[in-house]
Coordinates of N, CA and C in Angstrom, one line a residue:
X14 N 2.5 28.0 15.0 CA 3.4 26.9 15.3 C 4.8 27.3 15.0
X15 N 5.7 27.0 15.9 CA 7.1 27.3 15.6 C 7.6 26.3 14.6
X16 N 8.5 26.8 13.8 CA 9.2 25.8 12.9 C 10.7 26.0 12.9
X17 N 11.3 25.0 12.6 CA 12.8 24.9 12.5 C 13.1 25.2 11.1
X18 N 14.1 26.1 10.8 CA 14.5 26.3 9.4 C 15.2 25.1 8.9
X19 N 14.7 24.5 7.9 CA 15.2 23.3 7.4 C 16.1 23.5 6.2
X20 N 17.0 22.5 6.0 CA 17.9 22.5 4.8 C 17.4 21.4 3.9
X21 N 17.1 21.7 2.7 CA 16.7 20.7 1.7 C 17.9 20.4 0.9
X22 N 18.4 19.2 0.9 CA 19.6 18.8 0.2 C 19.2 18.1 -1.1
X23 N 19.9 18.6 -2.2 CA 19.7 18.0 -3.5 C 21.0 17.4 -4.0
X24 N 21.1 16.1 -4.0 CA 22.3 15.3 -4.3 C 22.2 15.0 -5.8
X25 N 23.3 15.2 -6.5 CA 23.2 14.9 -7.9 C 24.6 15.0 -8.6
X26 N 24.6 15.1 -9.9 CA 25.9 15.2 -10.6 C 25.6 16.0 -11.9
X27 N 26.6 16.6 -12.5 CA 26.5 17.3 -13.7 C 26.0 16.4 -14.8
X28 N 26.5 15.2 -14.9 CA 26.0 14.2 -15.9 C 24.7 13.7 -15.4
X29 N 23.7 13.7 -16.4 CA 22.4 13.2 -16.1 C 22.4 11.7 -16.0
X30 N 21.8 11.1 -15.0 CA 21.8 9.6 -14.9 C 21.1 9.0 -16.1
X31 N 21.6 7.8 -16.5 CA 21.1 7.1 -17.7 C 19.6 7.0 -17.9
X32 N 18.9 6.8 -16.8 CA 17.5 6.6 -16.9 C 16.7 7.9 -16.8
X33 N 17.5 9.0 -16.7 CA 16.9 10.4 -16.5 C 17.2 11.3 -17.7
X34 N 17.4 10.7 -18.8 CA 17.9 11.4 -20.0 C 17.1 12.6 -20.4
X35 N 15.8 12.5 -20.3 CA 14.9 13.6 -20.8 C 14.5 14.6 -19.6
X36 N 15.1 14.4 -18.5 CA 14.8 15.2 -17.3 C 15.9 16.3 -17.2
X37 N 15.5 17.4 -16.4 CA 16.5 18.4 -16.2 C 17.7 17.9 -15.4
X38 N 18.8 18.6 -15.4 CA 20.0 18.2 -14.6 C 19.7 18.3 -13.1
X39 N 20.5 17.7 -12.3 CA 20.3 17.9 -10.8 C 20.4 19.3 -10.4
X40 N 21.4 20.1 -11.0 CA 21.5 21.5 -10.6 C 20.3 22.3 -11.0
X41 N 19.8 22.0 -12.2 CA 18.6 22.7 -12.7 C 17.4 22.4 -11.8
X42 N 17.3 21.1 -11.4 CA 16.2 20.7 -10.5 C 16.4 21.5 -9.1
X43 N 17.6 21.6 -8.6 CA 17.8 22.3 -7.4 C 17.4 23.7 -7.5
X44 N 17.8 24.4 -8.6 CA 17.4 25.8 -8.8 C 15.9 26.0 -8.9
X45 N 15.2 25.0 -9.7 CA 13.8 25.1 -9.9 C 13.1 24.9 -8.5
X46 N 13.6 23.9 -7.7 CA 13.0 23.6 -6.4 C 13.0 24.8 -5.5
X47 N 14.2 25.5 -5.5 CA 14.4 26.6 -4.6 C 13.4 27.7 -5.0
X48 N 13.2 28.0 -6.3 CA 12.3 29.0 -6.8 C 10.8 28.6 -6.5
X49 N 10.5 27.4 -6.8 CA 9.1 26.9 -6.5 C 8.7 27.0 -5.1
X50 N 9.6 26.5 -4.2 CA 9.3 26.5 -2.8 C 9.3 27.9 -2.2
X51 N 10.1 28.8 -2.7 CA 10.0 30.2 -2.3 C 8.6 30.8 -2.6
X52 N 8.0 30.4 -3.7 CA 6.7 30.9 -4.1 C 5.6 30.2 -3.2
X53 N 5.8 29.0 -2.8 CA 4.8 28.3 -2.0 C 4.9 28.7 -0.5
X54 N 6.1 29.1 -0.1 CA 6.3 29.4 1.4 C 7.0 30.8 1.5
X55 N 6.4 31.8 1.0 CA 7.0 33.2 1.0 C 7.2 33.6 2.5
X56 N 8.4 34.2 2.7 CA 8.7 34.8 4.0 C 9.0 33.7 5.0
X57 N 9.1 32.5 4.6 CA 9.4 31.4 5.5 C 10.8 30.8 5.2
X58 N 11.8 31.1 6.0 CA 13.2 30.7 5.6 C 13.5 29.2 5.5
X59 N 14.2 28.8 4.5 CA 14.7 27.5 4.4 C 15.9 27.6 3.4
X60 N 16.7 26.5 3.4 CA 17.8 26.5 2.5 C 17.8 25.3 1.6
X61 N 18.1 25.6 0.3 CA 18.2 24.5 -0.7 C 19.7 24.4 -1.0
X62 N 20.3 23.2 -0.7 CA 21.7 23.0 -0.9 C 22.0 22.0 -2.0
X63 N 22.7 22.3 -3.1 CA 23.0 21.4 -4.1 C 24.4 20.7 -3.7
X64 N 24.4 19.4 -3.8 CA 25.6 18.7 -3.4 C 26.0 17.8 -4.6
X65 N 27.2 18.0 -5.2 CA 27.6 17.2 -6.3 C 28.2 15.9 -5.7
X66 N 27.6 14.7 -6.0 CA 28.0 13.5 -5.4 C 29.4 13.0 -5.8
X67 N 30.0 13.6 -6.9 CA 31.3 13.2 -7.4 C 32.4 14.2 -6.9
X68 N 31.9 15.3 -6.3 CA 32.8 16.3 -5.8 C 32.5 16.5 -4.3
X69 N 32.9 15.6 -3.4 CA 32.4 15.6 -2.1 C 32.4 16.9 -1.3
X70 N 31.4 17.1 -0.5 CA 31.3 18.2 0.3 C 32.2 18.1 1.5
X71 N 32.6 19.2 2.2 CA 33.4 19.1 3.4 C 32.7 18.5 4.6
X72 N 31.4 18.5 4.6 CA 30.6 18.0 5.7 C 30.5 16.4 5.6
X73 N 30.9 15.8 6.6 CA 31.0 14.3 6.6 C 29.7 13.6 6.3
X74 N 28.6 14.1 6.9 CA 27.3 13.5 6.6 C 26.9 13.6 5.2
X75 N 27.3 14.7 4.5 CA 27.0 14.9 3.1 C 27.9 14.0 2.3
X76 N 29.1 13.9 2.7 CA 30.0 12.9 2.0 C 29.5 11.5 2.1
X77 N 29.0 11.1 3.3 CA 28.5 9.8 3.5 C 27.3 9.5 2.6
X78 N 26.4 10.5 2.6 CA 25.2 10.4 1.8 C 25.5 10.3 0.3
X79 N 26.5 11.1 -0.1 CA 26.9 11.1 -1.6 C 27.4 9.7 -1.9
X80 N 28.1 9.1 -1.1 CA 28.6 7.8 -1.3 C 27.5 6.8 -1.4
X81 N 26.5 7.0 -0.5 CA 25.3 6.1 -0.5 C 24.5 6.2 -1.9
X82 N 24.4 7.4 -2.4 CA 23.7 7.6 -3.7 C 24.4 6.8 -4.8
X83 N 25.8 6.9 -4.8 CA 26.6 6.2 -5.8 C 26.5 4.6 -5.5
X84 N 26.7 4.2 -4.3 CA 26.8 2.8 -3.9 C 25.4 2.1 -4.2
X85 N 24.3 2.8 -3.9 CA 23.0 2.1 -4.0 C 22.3 2.4 -5.3
X86 N 23.1 3.1 -6.2 CA 22.6 3.4 -7.6 C 21.2 4.1 -7.5
X87 N 21.1 5.1 -6.6 CA 19.9 5.9 -6.5 C 19.8 6.8 -7.7
X88 N 18.6 7.0 -8.2 CA 18.4 7.9 -9.3 C 18.5 9.3 -8.8
X89 N 19.4 10.1 -9.3 CA 19.5 11.5 -8.9 C 18.9 12.4 -9.9
X90 N 18.5 13.6 -9.5 CA 18.7 14.1 -8.1 C 17.9 13.4 -7.0
X91 N 18.6 13.3 -5.9 CA 18.0 12.8 -4.7 C 17.7 13.9 -3.7
X92 N 16.5 14.1 -3.3 CA 16.1 15.3 -2.5 C 15.9 14.7 -1.1
X93 N 16.6 15.4 -0.1 CA 16.6 14.9 1.3 C 16.2 16.1 2.2
X94 N 15.3 15.8 3.1 CA 14.9 16.8 4.1 C 15.1 16.1 5.5
X95 N 15.9 16.7 6.3 CA 16.1 16.2 7.7 C 16.4 14.7 7.7
X96 N 17.3 14.2 6.7 CA 17.7 12.8 6.7 C 16.7 11.9 6.0
X97 N 15.6 12.4 5.5 CA 14.6 11.5 4.8 C 14.6 11.8 3.3
X98 N 14.7 10.7 2.5 CA 14.6 10.9 1.1 C 13.2 11.2 0.7
X99 N 13.0 12.4 0.1 CA 11.6 12.8 -0.3 C 11.4 12.8 -1.8
X100 N 12.4 12.6 -2.5 CA 12.3 12.6 -4.0 C 13.6 12.0 -4.6
X101 N 13.4 11.3 -5.7 CA 14.5 10.6 -6.3 C 14.2 10.6 -7.8
X102 N 15.2 11.0 -8.6 CA 15.1 10.9 -10.1 C 14.3 12.1 -10.7
X103 N 13.0 12.1 -10.4 CA 12.2 13.2 -10.9 C 11.3 13.6 -9.7
X104 N 11.9 14.4 -8.7 CA 11.2 14.7 -7.5 C 9.9 15.4 -7.7
X105 N 8.9 15.1 -7.0 CA 7.5 15.7 -7.1 C 7.4 16.8 -6.1
X106 N 7.1 18.0 -6.6 CA 6.9 19.2 -5.7 C 5.9 19.0 -4.6
X107 N 4.8 18.3 -4.9 CA 3.7 18.1 -4.0 C 4.2 17.3 -2.8
X108 N 5.0 16.3 -3.0 CA 5.6 15.4 -1.9 C 6.5 16.3 -1.0
X109 N 7.4 17.1 -1.7 CA 8.3 17.9 -0.9 C 7.5 19.0 -0.1
X110 N 6.5 19.6 -0.7 CA 5.6 20.5 0.1 C 5.0 19.9 1.3
X111 N 4.5 18.7 1.1 CA 3.9 17.9 2.3 C 4.9 17.7 3.4
X112 N 6.1 17.3 3.0 CA 7.2 17.1 4.0 C 7.5 18.4 4.7
X113 N 7.6 19.5 4.0 CA 7.9 20.8 4.7 C 6.8 21.2 5.6
X114 N 5.5 20.9 5.3 CA 4.4 21.2 6.2 C 4.5 20.4 7.5
X115 N 5.1 19.3 7.5 CA 5.4 18.5 8.7 C 6.3 19.3 9.7
X116 N 7.1 20.2 9.1 CA 8.0 20.9 10.0 C 7.5 22.3 10.3
X117 N 6.2 22.5 10.0 CA 5.5 23.8 10.4 C 5.5 24.8 9.4
X118 N 5.9 24.5 8.2 CA 5.8 25.5 7.1 C 4.3 25.6 6.7
X119 N 3.9 26.8 6.4 CA 2.5 27.0 6.0 C 2.4 27.4 4.5
X120 N 1.7 26.7 3.8 CA 1.5 26.9 2.4 C 0.8 28.2 2.1
X121 N 1.3 29.0 1.2 CA 0.7 30.3 0.8 C -0.4 30.0 -0.2
X122 N -1.6 30.6 0.1 CA -2.7 30.4 -0.8 C -3.1 31.8 -1.2
X123 N -3.4 32.1 -2.4 CA -3.9 33.4 -2.9 C -5.1 33.8 -2.0
X124 N -5.1 35.1 -1.6 CA -6.2 35.6 -0.8 C -6.0 35.4 0.7
X125 N -4.9 34.7 1.1 CA -4.7 34.6 2.6 C -3.8 35.6 3.1

């Protein structure tokens, strides 16, 4: 199955949101996600982009979504794949993996 290389966007801020005090920072979550997904989908290209919601990106769509995170008081980090929110606050790897599989990514299993 052909797959489109997707961009996984992680929106957040250096300051941890009030309800996320014991969780990793948005940047740490972005780095963890990139490493975890690289292990799950070896040799299958994708991009993980960290976007600081208080330091707007030059891309207008990313600026608009950053504003939405702030305006709607979304719990960050907010993980977005192809315009769909797939994780918020404490994103679940299993949910993100399932979303990537919808785009043709094949999960690596030992022995395959």
